[in-house]
Coordinates of C-alpha atoms in Angstrom, one line a residue:
M1226 CA 6.6 15.5 4.5
I1227 CA 4.3 18.3 3.1
A1228 CA 3.2 16.2 0.1
A1229 CA 1.9 13.4 2.3
K1230 CA -0.1 15.9 4.4
L1231 CA -1.7 17.5 1.3
L1232 CA -2.4 14.3 -0.5
P1233 CA -5.7 13.3 1.2
I1234 CA -7.1 16.8 0.6
G1235 CA -5.9 17.0 -3.0
L1236 CA -7.0 13.5 -3.9
A1237 CA -10.5 14.1 -2.3
L1238 CA -10.9 17.3 -4.3
I1239 CA -9.8 15.6 -7.5
M1240 CA -12.2 12.7 -7.0
L1241 CA -15.0 15.3 -6.1
G1242 CA -14.2 17.0 -9.5
L1243 CA -14.5 13.6 -11.2
G1244 CA -17.9 13.1 -9.6
L1245 CA -19.0 16.6 -10.7
S1246 CA -18.3 15.5 -14.3
L1247 CA -20.2 12.2 -14.1
T1248 CA -23.8 11.1 -14.5
F1249 CA -25.3 7.7 -14.3
A1250 CA -25.4 7.8 -18.1
D1251 CA -21.6 7.5 -18.0
F1252 CA -21.9 4.2 -16.3
Q1253 CA -24.7 3.1 -18.6
R1254 CA -22.7 3.9 -21.6
V1255 CA -21.1 0.5 -21.3
L1256 CA -24.2 -0.8 -23.0
R1257 CA -23.6 1.5 -26.0
Y1258 CA -20.1 0.1 -26.8
P1259 CA -19.6 -2.9 -24.4
K1260 CA -16.6 -4.3 -26.4
A1261 CA -14.5 -1.2 -25.9
V1262 CA -15.3 -0.9 -22.2
V1263 CA -14.6 -4.5 -21.5
V1264 CA -11.3 -4.5 -23.4
G1265 CA -10.2 -1.3 -21.7
L1266 CA -11.0 -2.8 -18.3
L1267 CA -9.3 -6.1 -19.0
V1268 CA -6.1 -4.3 -20.1
Q1269 CA -6.2 -2.1 -17.0
I1270 CA -7.0 -4.7 -14.4
L1271 CA -5.2 -7.8 -15.8
I1272 CA -2.6 -7.0 -18.4
L1273 CA -1.1 -3.8 -16.8
P1274 CA -0.3 -5.3 -13.4
T1275 CA 1.1 -8.4 -15.2
L1276 CA 3.3 -6.2 -17.3
A1277 CA 4.5 -4.3 -14.2
F1278 CA 5.2 -7.6 -12.4
V1279 CA 7.3 -8.9 -15.4
L1280 CA 9.2 -5.6 -15.6
C1281 CA 10.0 -5.7 -11.9
N1282 CA 11.6 -9.0 -12.3
A1283 CA 13.2 -8.3 -15.7
F1284 CA 14.9 -5.1 -14.4
R1285 CA 15.6 -6.6 -11.0
L1286 CA 14.1 -3.7 -9.2
S1287 CA 14.5 -3.4 -5.4
P1288 CA 11.5 -4.6 -3.3
E1289 CA 10.5 -1.0 -2.6
Y1290 CA 10.5 0.1 -6.2
S1291 CA 8.8 -3.1 -7.3
I1292 CA 6.0 -2.4 -4.8
G1293 CA 5.8 1.2 -6.0
L1294 CA 5.5 0.1 -9.6
M1295 CA 2.8 -2.4 -8.8
I1296 CA 0.9 0.4 -6.9
L1297 CA 1.1 2.6 -10.0
S1298 CA -0.1 -0.2 -12.3
A1299 CA -3.1 -0.8 -10.2
S1300 CA -4.2 2.8 -10.2
P1301 CA -6.9 3.8 -12.6
G1302 CA -6.7 6.5 -15.3
G1303 CA -6.8 10.1 -14.3
V1304 CA -8.1 13.4 -15.6
L1305 CA -5.1 13.9 -17.9
A1306 CA -6.3 11.0 -20.0
N1307 CA -9.5 12.9 -20.9
L1308 CA -7.4 16.0 -21.9
F1309 CA -4.9 14.1 -24.1
S1310 CA -7.7 12.0 -25.6
H1311 CA -9.4 15.2 -26.7
L1312 CA -6.1 16.4 -28.2
G1313 CA -5.6 13.1 -30.0
N1314 CA -9.1 12.9 -31.3
G1315 CA -10.0 10.0 -29.1
E1316 CA -13.5 9.1 -27.9
V1317 CA -13.5 11.3 -24.8
A1318 CA -16.9 9.9 -23.7
L1319 CA -15.2 6.4 -23.5
N1320 CA -12.4 7.9 -21.4
I1321 CA -15.0 9.3 -19.0
T1322 CA -16.8 6.0 -18.8
L1323 CA -13.5 4.0 -18.2
T1324 CA -12.3 6.5 -15.6
A1325 CA -15.6 6.2 -13.8
I1326 CA -15.8 2.4 -13.8
N1327 CA -12.0 2.0 -13.1
S1328 CA -12.2 4.3 -10.2
V1329 CA -15.0 2.3 -8.6
L1330 CA -13.3 -1.0 -9.3
A1331 CA -10.0 0.3 -8.1
A1332 CA -11.5 0.6 -4.6
V1333 CA -11.5 -3.2 -4.6
T1334 CA -8.7 -4.2 -7.0
L1335 CA -6.0 -1.8 -5.9
P1336 CA -5.9 -3.1 -2.3
L1337 CA -5.7 -6.7 -3.6
I1338 CA -2.8 -6.0 -6.0
V1339 CA -1.0 -3.9 -3.4
D1340 CA -1.4 -6.6 -0.8
F1341 CA 0.0 -9.2 -3.3
A1342 CA 2.9 -6.9 -4.2
I1343 CA 3.9 -6.4 -0.6
R1344 CA 3.6 -10.2 0.2
H1345 CA 5.6 -11.1 -2.9
F1346 CA 8.3 -8.4 -2.9
G1347 CA 8.4 -7.4 0.7
N1348 CA 10.4 -8.8 3.5
A1349 CA 9.0 -11.8 5.3
D1350 CA 8.8 -9.9 8.6
Q1351 CA 7.2 -6.8 6.9
N1352 CA 3.7 -5.9 8.0
I1353 CA 1.2 -6.3 5.3
G1354 CA 0.3 -2.8 4.1
L1355 CA -3.3 -2.6 3.2
Q1356 CA -5.0 -4.2 6.1
Y1357 CA -8.7 -4.0 6.5
G1358 CA -8.9 -0.5 8.1
K1359 CA -6.6 1.0 5.4
A1360 CA -8.4 -0.8 2.6
I1361 CA -11.6 0.9 3.9
E1362 CA -9.8 4.2 3.9
V1363 CA -8.8 3.7 0.2
F1364 CA -12.4 2.8 -0.6
A1365 CA -13.7 5.9 1.1
I1366 CA -11.2 8.4 -0.3
V1367 CA -11.9 7.1 -3.8
L1368 CA -15.7 6.6 -3.8
V1369 CA -17.2 9.0 -1.3
P1370 CA -16.0 12.2 -3.0
V1371 CA -17.2 10.8 -6.4
A1372 CA -20.6 10.0 -5.0
I1373 CA -20.8 13.5 -3.4
G1374 CA -19.8 15.1 -6.7
M1375 CA -22.4 13.1 -8.7
A1376 CA -25.1 14.1 -6.1
V1377 CA -24.2 17.8 -6.5
R1378 CA -24.4 17.5 -10.3
R1379 CA -27.7 15.7 -10.1
K1380 CA -29.1 18.5 -7.9
N1381 CA -27.4 21.5 -9.5
P1382 CA -26.1 20.6 -13.0
D1383 CA -25.4 24.3 -13.8
F1384 CA -23.0 24.6 -10.9
A1385 CA -21.3 21.3 -11.9
A1386 CA -20.9 22.5 -15.4
R1387 CA -19.3 25.8 -14.3
A1388 CA -17.0 24.0 -11.9
D1389 CA -15.9 21.4 -14.3
R1390 CA -13.1 23.3 -16.1
P1391 CA -11.6 25.0 -13.0
I1392 CA -11.5 21.7 -11.2
R1393 CA -9.8 20.0 -14.2
I1394 CA -7.2 22.7 -14.2
F1395 CA -6.8 22.4 -10.4
S1396 CA -6.4 18.6 -10.7
V1397 CA -3.5 19.0 -13.0
V1398 CA -1.9 21.7 -10.8
V1399 CA -2.3 19.5 -7.7
L1400 CA -0.6 16.6 -9.5
V1401 CA 2.3 18.8 -10.7
V1402 CA 2.7 20.3 -7.2
L1403 CA 2.6 16.9 -5.4
V1404 CA 5.0 15.3 -7.8
F1405 CA 7.5 18.1 -7.6
A1406 CA 7.1 18.2 -3.8
A1407 CA 7.9 14.5 -3.7
I1408 CA 10.9 15.0 -6.0
L1409 CA 12.3 18.0 -4.1
T1410 CA 12.0 16.1 -0.8
E1411 CA 13.8 13.1 -2.1
R1412 CA 15.9 14.8 -4.8
Q1413 CA 19.2 13.3 -3.7
T1414 CA 17.7 9.8 -3.5
L1415 CA 15.9 10.3 -6.8
M1416 CA 19.1 11.5 -8.6
L1417 CA 21.0 8.5 -7.3
T1418 CA 18.3 6.0 -8.3
F1419 CA 17.1 7.6 -11.6
S1420 CA 19.4 5.2 -13.5
Q1421 CA 17.5 2.3 -11.9
L1422 CA 14.0 3.7 -12.4
G1423 CA 14.1 6.0 -15.4
G1424 CA 14.5 3.2 -18.0
V1425 CA 11.9 0.8 -16.5
M1426 CA 9.3 3.6 -16.0
L1427 CA 9.8 4.8 -19.6
V1428 CA 9.4 1.2 -20.9
F1429 CA 6.4 0.6 -18.7
N1430 CA 4.7 3.9 -20.0
V1431 CA 5.5 3.3 -23.6
L1432 CA 4.4 -0.4 -23.5
S1433 CA 1.2 0.5 -21.6
M1434 CA 0.1 3.0 -24.3
A1435 CA 1.2 0.6 -27.1
I1436 CA -0.8 -2.3 -25.6
G1437 CA -3.7 0.0 -24.8
Y1438 CA -3.7 1.1 -28.5
L1439 CA -2.9 -2.2 -30.3
V1440 CA -5.1 -4.6 -28.4
P1441 CA -8.3 -2.7 -29.2
K1442 CA -7.2 -2.4 -32.8
V1443 CA -6.6 -6.2 -33.0
V1444 CA -10.1 -6.8 -31.9
R1445 CA -11.4 -4.3 -34.4
I1446 CA -12.3 -1.4 -32.1
S1447 CA -12.4 2.0 -33.8
R1448 CA -9.4 4.2 -34.0
A1449 CA -11.0 6.9 -31.7
Q1450 CA -11.8 4.3 -29.1
S1451 CA -8.4 2.8 -29.3
V1452 CA -6.8 6.2 -28.7
A1453 CA -9.0 6.7 -25.7
I1454 CA -8.1 3.3 -24.2
A1455 CA -4.4 3.8 -24.9
L1456 CA -4.4 7.1 -23.0
E1457 CA -6.6 5.7 -20.2
I1458 CA -4.1 2.9 -19.7
G1459 CA -1.0 5.1 -20.1
L1460 CA -2.0 8.1 -17.9
H1461 CA -2.7 7.0 -14.4
N1462 CA -4.2 8.7 -11.4
A1463 CA -0.7 9.4 -10.0
T1464 CA -2.2 11.3 -7.1
L1465 CA -4.0 8.2 -5.9
A1466 CA -0.7 6.2 -6.3
L1467 CA 1.2 8.8 -4.3
Y1468 CA -1.6 8.8 -1.7
I1469 CA -1.3 5.0 -1.3
S1470 CA 2.5 5.1 -1.1
L1471 CA 2.9 8.1 1.2
S1472 CA -0.2 8.5 3.3
I1473 CA -1.5 4.9 3.6
L1474 CA 1.7 2.9 3.6
G1475 CA 4.1 5.7 4.7
V1476 CA 7.0 4.5 2.6
T1477 CA 8.6 7.3 0.5
A1478 CA 10.5 4.8 -1.7
Y1479 CA 7.2 3.4 -3.0
A1480 CA 6.4 6.9 -4.4
L1481 CA 9.5 7.3 -6.4
P1482 CA 8.4 5.2 -9.4
T1483 CA 5.2 7.2 -9.6
A1484 CA 7.1 10.5 -9.3
I1485 CA 9.3 9.6 -12.3
Y1486 CA 6.4 8.2 -14.3
S1487 CA 4.4 11.3 -13.7
I1488 CA 7.1 13.4 -15.4
L1489 CA 7.7 11.0 -18.3
M1490 CA 4.0 10.5 -19.1
F1491 CA 3.6 14.2 -20.0
F1492 CA 6.2 13.8 -22.7
T1493 CA 5.2 10.4 -24.0
A1494 CA 1.5 11.4 -24.1
T1495 CA 2.4 14.6 -26.0
A1496 CA 4.5 12.6 -28.5
F1497 CA 1.7 10.0 -28.9
T1498 CA -1.0 12.5 -29.6
Y1499 CA 1.3 14.6 -31.8
G1500 CA 2.1 11.5 -33.8
L1501 CA -1.5 10.6 -34.2
S1502 CA -2.4 14.1 -35.4
Q1503 CA 0.5 14.1 -37.9
K1504 CA -0.6 10.7 -39.2
R1505 CA -4.2 11.9 -39.5
S1506 CA -3.0 15.0 -41.4
L1507 CA -1.0 12.9 -43.9
K1508 CA -4.0 10.7 -44.5
R1509 CA -6.2 13.8 -45.3
E1510 CA -3.6 15.1 -47.6
S1511 CA -3.3 11.9 -49.5

């Protein structure tokens, strides 16, 4: 499958681009607004996989689709979260911080959650997917390019600044190409199973953004930071989820939930940010 072959290269370049946009100040920003960062991380690491697990059982998904949904839930936010946060007047700096920290933590948490999902939903005689060597591979593909990008930015900030926008555009293009490649390759299967996956992926996406927005509001985090957290929680690094499913585990069915989610999240994020802008306009007029 072409998508599986391109995934490691595409993901490495995307994570390199993330590194080019980061400085150590982005990690230190947790000291500036610790509550928002802690809440965002707790929702991402604890609540989201729990929500996915509940939906897998509530919708009685097949073992393959359940594992695929759990993989997606454990993936951190991606570059799209920063873009939509900007459009929705969110705290983009918080998005950058959450993406940076989540990407580092995902190198540890993602293999653990995937391992749990395969043990719980997989067949008793199925090999456990993320064994030690593959977990190290995930760790490397996530963190090494980020570290290289940060080193390049530290040494040549002008180059990093010039490369930031093209790489962001490239990241979106890579995601779209990989998702559509996965869809085209499995279009017959996808058409037959959309009735099973479409509803649950839409529910998961909407609930993710709703929880990501409402939980911060309940604990009195600012609107701009709540918007940032909602989009960070709702817009995953789908390229990473596809990489785990196709390149690491080698099971195409695991990738189908992510492929559908990647299409839906463009529409739901657009509706979310548009709704926020309309609400903001009405408040200004009144």
